[in-house]
């Protein structure tokens, strides 16, 4: 990853891998291995399956307008997230 990862919410740059059983039950694209949390504000992100960069922020009140399916780092489009957006969320 060439670009430094930056939190959309607070501008933080330190992230750690986390597990969140509630987010996993709510969103099929959240797994044990693809969730990172910003150390500064606690915002959670799923990571790109291709390059591991932050893909999009996830939280319990997520709507399709706040979700990205295309990685800003490598351009890979996550088909599972894209399908969720196309369905209108939920």
CSV table of N, CA, C and O in Angstrom, one decimal:
chain,number,residue,atom,x,y,z
A,1,UNK,N,0.8,-1.2,0.0
A,1,UNK,CA,0.0,0.0,0.0
A,1,UNK,C,0.9,1.2,0.0
A,1,UNK,O,1.7,1.4,0.9
A,2,UNK,N,0.7,2.1,-1.0
A,2,UNK,CA,1.6,3.2,-1.1
A,2,UNK,C,1.1,4.4,-0.3
A,2,UNK,O,1.8,5.2,0.2
A,3,UNK,N,-0.2,4.6,-0.4
A,3,UNK,CA,-0.9,5.8,0.3
A,3,UNK,C,-1.1,5.4,1.8
A,3,UNK,O,-1.4,4.3,2.1
A,4,UNK,N,-1.0,6.4,2.6
A,4,UNK,CA,-1.3,6.3,4.0
A,4,UNK,C,-2.8,6.2,4.2
A,4,UNK,O,-3.5,7.0,3.6
A,5,UNK,N,-3.2,5.3,5.0
A,5,UNK,CA,-4.7,5.2,5.3
A,5,UNK,C,-5.1,6.3,6.3
A,5,UNK,O,-4.4,6.5,7.3
A,6,UNK,N,-6.2,6.9,6.0
A,6,UNK,CA,-6.7,8.0,6.8
A,6,UNK,C,-8.2,7.8,7.1
A,6,UNK,O,-8.9,7.5,6.2
A,7,UNK,N,-8.5,8.0,8.3
A,7,UNK,CA,-9.9,7.8,8.7
A,7,UNK,C,-10.8,8.9,8.1
A,7,UNK,O,-10.4,10.1,8.2
A,8,UNK,N,-11.9,8.6,7.5
A,8,UNK,CA,-12.8,9.5,7.0
A,8,UNK,C,-13.5,10.4,8.1
A,8,UNK,O,-13.9,11.5,7.8
A,9,UNK,N,-13.6,9.9,9.3
A,9,UNK,CA,-14.3,10.6,10.3
A,9,UNK,C,-13.4,11.6,11.1
A,9,UNK,O,-13.8,12.7,11.3
A,10,UNK,N,-12.2,11.2,11.4
A,10,UNK,CA,-11.3,12.1,12.3
A,10,UNK,C,-9.9,12.4,11.7
A,10,UNK,O,-9.2,13.2,12.3
A,11,UNK,N,-9.6,11.8,10.6
A,11,UNK,CA,-8.2,12.0,10.0
A,11,UNK,C,-7.2,11.1,10.7
A,11,UNK,O,-6.0,11.3,10.4
A,12,UNK,N,-7.5,10.2,11.6
A,12,UNK,CA,-6.6,9.4,12.2
A,12,UNK,C,-5.9,8.5,11.2
A,12,UNK,O,-6.4,8.2,10.2
A,13,UNK,N,-4.7,8.0,11.6
A,13,UNK,CA,-3.9,7.2,10.7
A,13,UNK,C,-3.4,5.8,11.3
A,13,UNK,O,-2.7,5.1,10.7
A,14,UNK,N,-3.9,5.5,12.5
A,14,UNK,CA,-3.5,4.3,13.2
A,14,UNK,C,-4.8,3.4,13.3
A,14,UNK,O,-5.8,3.8,13.8
A,15,UNK,N,-4.7,2.2,12.7
A,15,UNK,CA,-5.8,1.2,12.7
A,15,UNK,C,-5.3,-0.1,13.2
A,15,UNK,O,-4.2,-0.5,13.1
A,16,UNK,N,-6.3,-0.8,13.7
A,16,UNK,CA,-6.0,-2.2,14.2
A,16,UNK,C,-7.1,-3.1,13.8
A,16,UNK,O,-8.2,-2.7,13.6
A,17,UNK,N,-6.8,-4.4,13.6
A,17,UNK,CA,-7.8,-5.4,13.2
A,17,UNK,C,-8.7,-5.6,14.4
A,17,UNK,O,-8.2,-5.7,15.6
A,18,UNK,N,-10.0,-5.7,14.2
A,18,UNK,CA,-11.0,-6.0,15.2
A,18,UNK,C,-12.0,-7.0,14.7
A,18,UNK,O,-12.1,-7.3,13.5
A,19,UNK,N,-12.8,-7.6,15.7
A,19,UNK,CA,-13.9,-8.4,15.3
A,19,UNK,C,-15.1,-7.7,15.9
A,19,UNK,O,-15.1,-7.2,17.0
A,20,UNK,N,-16.2,-7.8,15.2
A,20,UNK,CA,-17.5,-7.2,15.7
A,20,UNK,C,-18.6,-8.2,15.3
A,20,UNK,O,-19.0,-8.2,14.1
A,21,UNK,N,-19.1,-9.0,16.2
A,21,UNK,CA,-20.1,-10.0,15.9
A,21,UNK,C,-21.4,-9.3,15.4
A,21,UNK,O,-22.1,-9.9,14.6
A,22,UNK,N,-21.8,-8.1,15.9
A,22,UNK,CA,-23.0,-7.5,15.5
A,22,UNK,C,-22.9,-7.0,14.1
A,22,UNK,O,-23.8,-7.3,13.3
A,23,UNK,N,-21.8,-6.4,13.7
A,23,UNK,CA,-21.6,-6.0,12.3
A,23,UNK,C,-21.6,-7.2,11.3
A,23,UNK,O,-22.1,-7.1,10.2
A,24,UNK,N,-21.0,-8.3,11.8
A,24,UNK,CA,-20.9,-9.5,11.0
A,24,UNK,C,-22.3,-10.1,10.7
A,24,UNK,O,-22.6,-10.5,9.6
A,25,UNK,N,-23.2,-10.0,11.8
A,25,UNK,CA,-24.5,-10.5,11.6
A,25,UNK,C,-25.3,-9.6,10.7
A,25,UNK,O,-26.2,-10.1,9.9
A,26,UNK,N,-25.1,-8.3,10.8
A,26,UNK,CA,-25.9,-7.3,10.0
A,26,UNK,C,-25.5,-7.3,8.5
A,26,UNK,O,-26.3,-7.1,7.7
A,27,UNK,N,-24.2,-7.4,8.3
A,27,UNK,CA,-23.7,-7.2,6.9
A,27,UNK,C,-22.8,-8.4,6.5
A,27,UNK,O,-21.8,-8.7,7.1
A,28,UNK,N,-23.3,-9.0,5.4
A,28,UNK,CA,-22.6,-10.3,5.0
A,28,UNK,C,-21.1,-10.0,4.5
A,28,UNK,O,-20.3,-10.9,4.5
A,29,UNK,N,-20.8,-8.8,4.1
A,29,UNK,CA,-19.5,-8.5,3.7
A,29,UNK,C,-18.5,-8.2,4.8
A,29,UNK,O,-17.3,-7.9,4.5
A,30,UNK,N,-18.9,-8.2,6.0
A,30,UNK,CA,-18.0,-8.0,7.2
A,30,UNK,C,-17.7,-9.4,7.7
A,30,UNK,O,-18.5,-10.2,7.9
A,31,UNK,N,-16.3,-9.7,7.8
A,31,UNK,CA,-15.9,-11.0,8.2
A,31,UNK,C,-14.9,-10.8,9.4
A,31,UNK,O,-14.6,-9.7,9.8
A,32,UNK,N,-14.4,-11.9,9.9
A,32,UNK,CA,-13.4,-11.9,11.0
A,32,UNK,C,-12.1,-11.3,10.5
A,32,UNK,O,-11.3,-10.9,11.4
A,33,UNK,N,-11.8,-11.3,9.2
A,33,UNK,CA,-10.5,-10.9,8.8
A,33,UNK,C,-10.4,-9.6,8.0
A,33,UNK,O,-9.4,-9.1,7.7
A,34,UNK,N,-11.6,-8.9,7.8
A,34,UNK,CA,-11.5,-7.7,7.0
A,34,UNK,C,-12.0,-6.4,7.7
A,34,UNK,O,-12.3,-5.5,7.1
A,35,UNK,N,-12.0,-6.4,9.0
A,35,UNK,CA,-12.5,-5.3,9.8
A,35,UNK,C,-11.4,-4.6,10.5
A,35,UNK,O,-10.6,-5.3,11.3
A,36,UNK,N,-11.2,-3.3,10.3
A,36,UNK,CA,-10.2,-2.5,11.0
A,36,UNK,C,-10.9,-1.4,11.7
A,36,UNK,O,-11.9,-0.9,11.3
A,37,UNK,N,-10.3,-0.9,12.8
A,37,UNK,CA,-10.9,0.2,13.6
A,37,UNK,C,-9.8,1.3,13.8
A,37,UNK,O,-8.7,1.0,14.0
A,38,UNK,N,-10.3,2.5,13.6
A,38,UNK,CA,-9.4,3.7,13.9
A,38,UNK,C,-9.1,3.8,15.4
A,38,UNK,O,-10.1,3.8,16.2
A,39,UNK,N,-7.9,3.9,15.7
A,39,UNK,CA,-7.5,4.0,17.1
A,39,UNK,C,-7.9,5.3,17.8
A,39,UNK,O,-8.2,5.4,19.0
A,40,UNK,N,-8.1,6.3,17.0
A,40,UNK,CA,-8.4,7.7,17.5
A,40,UNK,C,-9.9,7.8,17.8
A,40,UNK,O,-10.3,8.3,18.9
A,41,UNK,N,-10.8,7.4,16.9
A,41,UNK,CA,-12.2,7.6,17.1
A,41,UNK,C,-13.1,6.4,17.2
A,41,UNK,O,-14.3,6.5,17.5
A,42,UNK,N,-12.5,5.2,16.8
A,42,UNK,CA,-13.3,4.0,16.9
A,42,UNK,C,-14.1,3.7,15.6
A,42,UNK,O,-14.8,2.7,15.6
A,43,UNK,N,-14.0,4.5,14.6
A,43,UNK,CA,-14.7,4.2,13.3
A,43,UNK,C,-14.2,2.9,12.7
A,43,UNK,O,-13.0,2.6,12.8
A,44,UNK,N,-15.1,2.1,12.2
A,44,UNK,CA,-14.7,0.7,11.7
A,44,UNK,C,-14.8,0.7,10.2
A,44,UNK,O,-15.8,1.3,9.6
A,45,UNK,N,-13.9,0.0,9.5
A,45,UNK,CA,-13.8,0.0,8.1
A,45,UNK,C,-13.6,-1.5,7.7
A,45,UNK,O,-12.9,-2.2,8.3
A,46,UNK,N,-14.2,-1.9,6.5
A,46,UNK,CA,-13.8,-3.1,5.9
A,46,UNK,C,-12.7,-2.8,5.0
A,46,UNK,O,-12.5,-1.7,4.5
A,47,UNK,N,-11.9,-3.8,4.7
A,47,UNK,CA,-10.7,-3.7,3.9
A,47,UNK,C,-10.9,-4.3,2.5
A,47,UNK,O,-11.7,-5.2,2.3
A,48,UNK,N,-10.1,-3.8,1.6
A,48,UNK,CA,-10.2,-4.3,0.2
A,48,UNK,C,-9.6,-5.8,0.2
A,48,UNK,O,-8.6,-6.1,0.7
A,49,UNK,N,-10.4,-6.6,-0.5
A,49,UNK,CA,-9.9,-8.0,-0.6
A,49,UNK,C,-8.7,-8.2,-1.5
A,49,UNK,O,-8.0,-9.1,-1.4
A,50,UNK,N,-8.5,-7.2,-2.4
A,50,UNK,CA,-7.3,-7.2,-3.3
A,50,UNK,C,-6.0,-6.7,-2.7
A,50,UNK,O,-5.0,-7.4,-2.8
A,51,UNK,N,-6.1,-5.5,-2.1
A,51,UNK,CA,-4.8,-4.9,-1.6
A,51,UNK,C,-4.8,-4.7,-0.1
A,51,UNK,O,-3.7,-4.4,0.4
A,52,UNK,N,-5.9,-4.9,0.6
A,52,UNK,CA,-5.9,-4.7,2.1
A,52,UNK,C,-6.1,-3.3,2.6
A,52,UNK,O,-6.1,-3.0,3.8
A,53,UNK,N,-6.2,-2.3,1.6
A,53,UNK,CA,-6.5,-0.9,2.0
A,53,UNK,C,-7.9,-0.8,2.6
A,53,UNK,O,-8.8,-1.6,2.4
A,54,UNK,N,-8.1,0.3,3.3
A,54,UNK,CA,-9.5,0.6,3.8
A,54,UNK,C,-10.4,0.8,2.6
A,54,UNK,O,-10.1,1.6,1.7
A,55,UNK,N,-11.5,0.0,2.6
A,55,UNK,CA,-12.5,0.1,1.5
A,55,UNK,C,-13.6,1.1,1.8
A,55,UNK,O,-13.8,2.1,1.1
A,56,UNK,N,-14.3,0.9,2.9
A,56,UNK,CA,-15.4,1.8,3.3
A,56,UNK,C,-15.7,1.6,4.8
A,56,UNK,O,-15.5,0.6,5.4
A,57,UNK,N,-16.3,2.7,5.3
A,57,UNK,CA,-16.7,2.7,6.7
A,57,UNK,C,-17.9,1.9,6.9
A,57,UNK,O,-18.8,1.9,6.0
A,58,UNK,N,-18.0,1.1,8.0
A,58,UNK,CA,-19.2,0.4,8.3
A,58,UNK,C,-19.7,0.7,9.7
A,58,UNK,O,-18.8,0.9,10.6
A,59,UNK,N,-21.0,0.8,9.9
A,59,UNK,CA,-21.6,1.0,11.3
A,59,UNK,C,-23.0,0.5,11.2
A,59,UNK,O,-23.5,0.2,10.2
A,60,UNK,N,-23.7,0.5,12.4
A,60,UNK,CA,-25.1,0.0,12.4
A,60,UNK,C,-26.1,0.7,11.6
A,60,UNK,O,-27.1,0.2,11.2
A,61,UNK,N,-25.9,2.0,11.5
A,61,UNK,CA,-26.9,2.8,10.7
A,61,UNK,C,-26.5,3.1,9.3
A,61,UNK,O,-26.8,4.2,8.8
A,62,UNK,N,-25.8,2.2,8.7
A,62,UNK,CA,-25.2,2.3,7.4
A,62,UNK,C,-26.3,2.5,6.3
A,62,UNK,O,-27.3,1.8,6.4
A,63,UNK,N,-26.1,3.4,5.4
A,63,UNK,CA,-27.0,3.5,4.2
A,63,UNK,C,-26.1,3.5,3.0
A,63,UNK,O,-24.9,3.7,3.0
A,64,UNK,N,-26.8,3.2,1.8
A,64,UNK,CA,-26.0,3.0,0.6
A,64,UNK,C,-25.2,4.3,0.2
A,64,UNK,O,-24.2,4.2,-0.5
A,65,UNK,N,-25.7,5.4,0.6
A,65,UNK,CA,-25.0,6.7,0.2
A,65,UNK,C,-23.6,6.9,0.9
A,65,UNK,O,-22.8,7.6,0.3
A,66,UNK,N,-23.4,6.2,2.0
A,66,UNK,CA,-22.1,6.3,2.7
A,66,UNK,C,-21.2,5.2,2.4
A,66,UNK,O,-20.2,5.0,3.1
A,67,UNK,N,-21.5,4.3,1.4
A,67,UNK,CA,-20.7,3.1,1.2
A,67,UNK,C,-20.0,3.2,-0.1
A,67,UNK,O,-20.6,3.5,-1.1
A,68,UNK,N,-18.7,2.8,-0.1
A,68,UNK,CA,-17.9,2.7,-1.4
A,68,UNK,C,-17.7,1.2,-1.7
A,68,UNK,O,-17.3,0.4,-0.7
A,69,UNK,N,-17.9,0.8,-2.9
A,69,UNK,CA,-17.5,-0.6,-3.2
A,69,UNK,C,-16.2,-0.7,-4.0
A,69,UNK,O,-15.6,-1.7,-4.2
A,70,UNK,N,-15.7,0.5,-4.5
A,70,UNK,CA,-14.5,0.5,-5.3
A,70,UNK,C,-13.4,1.1,-4.4
A,70,UNK,O,-13.5,2.1,-3.8
A,71,UNK,N,-12.3,0.3,-4.3
A,71,UNK,CA,-11.1,0.7,-3.5
A,71,UNK,C,-10.4,1.9,-4.1
A,71,UNK,O,-10.1,2.0,-5.3
A,72,UNK,N,-10.2,2.9,-3.3
A,72,UNK,CA,-9.5,4.1,-3.7
A,72,UNK,C,-8.0,3.8,-3.9
A,72,UNK,O,-7.4,4.6,-4.6
A,73,UNK,N,-7.5,2.8,-3.4
A,73,UNK,CA,-6.1,2.5,-3.5
A,73,UNK,C,-5.7,1.7,-4.8
A,73,UNK,O,-4.9,2.1,-5.6
A,74,UNK,N,-6.5,0.6,-5.1
A,74,UNK,CA,-6.1,-0.2,-6.2
A,74,UNK,C,-7.2,-0.3,-7.3
A,74,UNK,O,-7.0,-0.8,-8.4
A,75,UNK,N,-8.4,0.3,-7.0
A,75,UNK,CA,-9.5,0.3,-8.0
A,75,UNK,C,-10.3,-0.9,-8.1
A,75,UNK,O,-11.3,-1.0,-8.9
A,76,UNK,N,-10.0,-1.9,-7.3
A,76,UNK,CA,-10.8,-3.2,-7.2
A,76,UNK,C,-12.2,-2.9,-6.8
A,76,UNK,O,-12.4,-2.1,-5.8
A,77,UNK,N,-13.2,-3.4,-7.4
A,77,UNK,CA,-14.6,-3.3,-7.0
A,77,UNK,C,-15.1,-4.5,-6.3
A,77,UNK,O,-15.0,-5.6,-6.9
A,78,UNK,N,-15.5,-4.4,-5.1
A,78,UNK,CA,-15.9,-5.5,-4.3
A,78,UNK,C,-17.4,-5.9,-4.7
A,78,UNK,O,-18.3,-5.1,-4.5
A,79,UNK,N,-17.5,-7.1,-5.3
A,79,UNK,CA,-18.8,-7.5,-5.8
A,79,UNK,C,-19.9,-7.6,-4.8
A,79,UNK,O,-21.1,-7.3,-5.0
A,80,UNK,N,-19.5,-8.1,-3.6
A,80,UNK,CA,-20.5,-8.3,-2.5
A,80,UNK,C,-21.0,-6.9,-2.0
A,80,UNK,O,-22.2,-6.7,-1.8
A,81,UNK,N,-20.1,-6.0,-1.8
A,81,UNK,CA,-20.5,-4.6,-1.4
A,81,UNK,C,-21.3,-3.9,-2.5
A,81,UNK,O,-22.4,-3.3,-2.2
A,82,UNK,N,-20.9,-4.1,-3.7
A,82,UNK,CA,-21.6,-3.5,-4.9
A,82,UNK,C,-23.0,-4.0,-5.0
A,82,UNK,O,-24.0,-3.3,-5.2
A,83,UNK,N,-23.2,-5.3,-4.7
A,83,UNK,CA,-24.5,-6.0,-4.8
A,83,UNK,C,-25.4,-5.4,-3.7
A,83,UNK,O,-26.6,-5.2,-3.9
A,84,UNK,N,-24.8,-5.2,-2.5
A,84,UNK,CA,-25.6,-4.6,-1.3
A,84,UNK,C,-26.0,-3.2,-1.7
A,84,UNK,O,-27.2,-2.9,-1.4
A,85,UNK,N,-25.2,-2.4,-2.3
A,85,UNK,CA,-25.5,-1.1,-2.7
A,85,UNK,C,-26.7,-1.1,-3.7
A,85,UNK,O,-27.6,-0.4,-3.7
A,86,UNK,N,-26.5,-2.0,-4.7
A,86,UNK,CA,-27.5,-2.1,-5.8
A,86,UNK,C,-28.9,-2.5,-5.3
A,86,UNK,O,-29.9,-2.0,-5.7
A,87,UNK,N,-28.9,-3.4,-4.2
A,87,UNK,CA,-30.2,-3.8,-3.6
A,87,UNK,C,-30.8,-2.6,-2.8
A,87,UNK,O,-31.9,-2.7,-2.3
A,88,UNK,N,-30.0,-1.6,-2.5
A,88,UNK,CA,-30.5,-0.5,-1.7
A,88,UNK,C,-30.2,-0.7,-0.2
A,88,UNK,O,-30.8,0.0,0.6
A,89,UNK,N,-29.2,-1.5,0.1
A,89,UNK,CA,-28.9,-1.8,1.5
A,89,UNK,C,-29.7,-2.9,2.0
A,89,UNK,O,-30.3,-3.7,1.3
A,90,UNK,N,-29.8,-2.9,3.4
A,90,UNK,CA,-30.6,-3.9,4.1
A,90,UNK,C,-30.1,-5.2,4.1
A,90,UNK,O,-29.7,-6.1,4.0
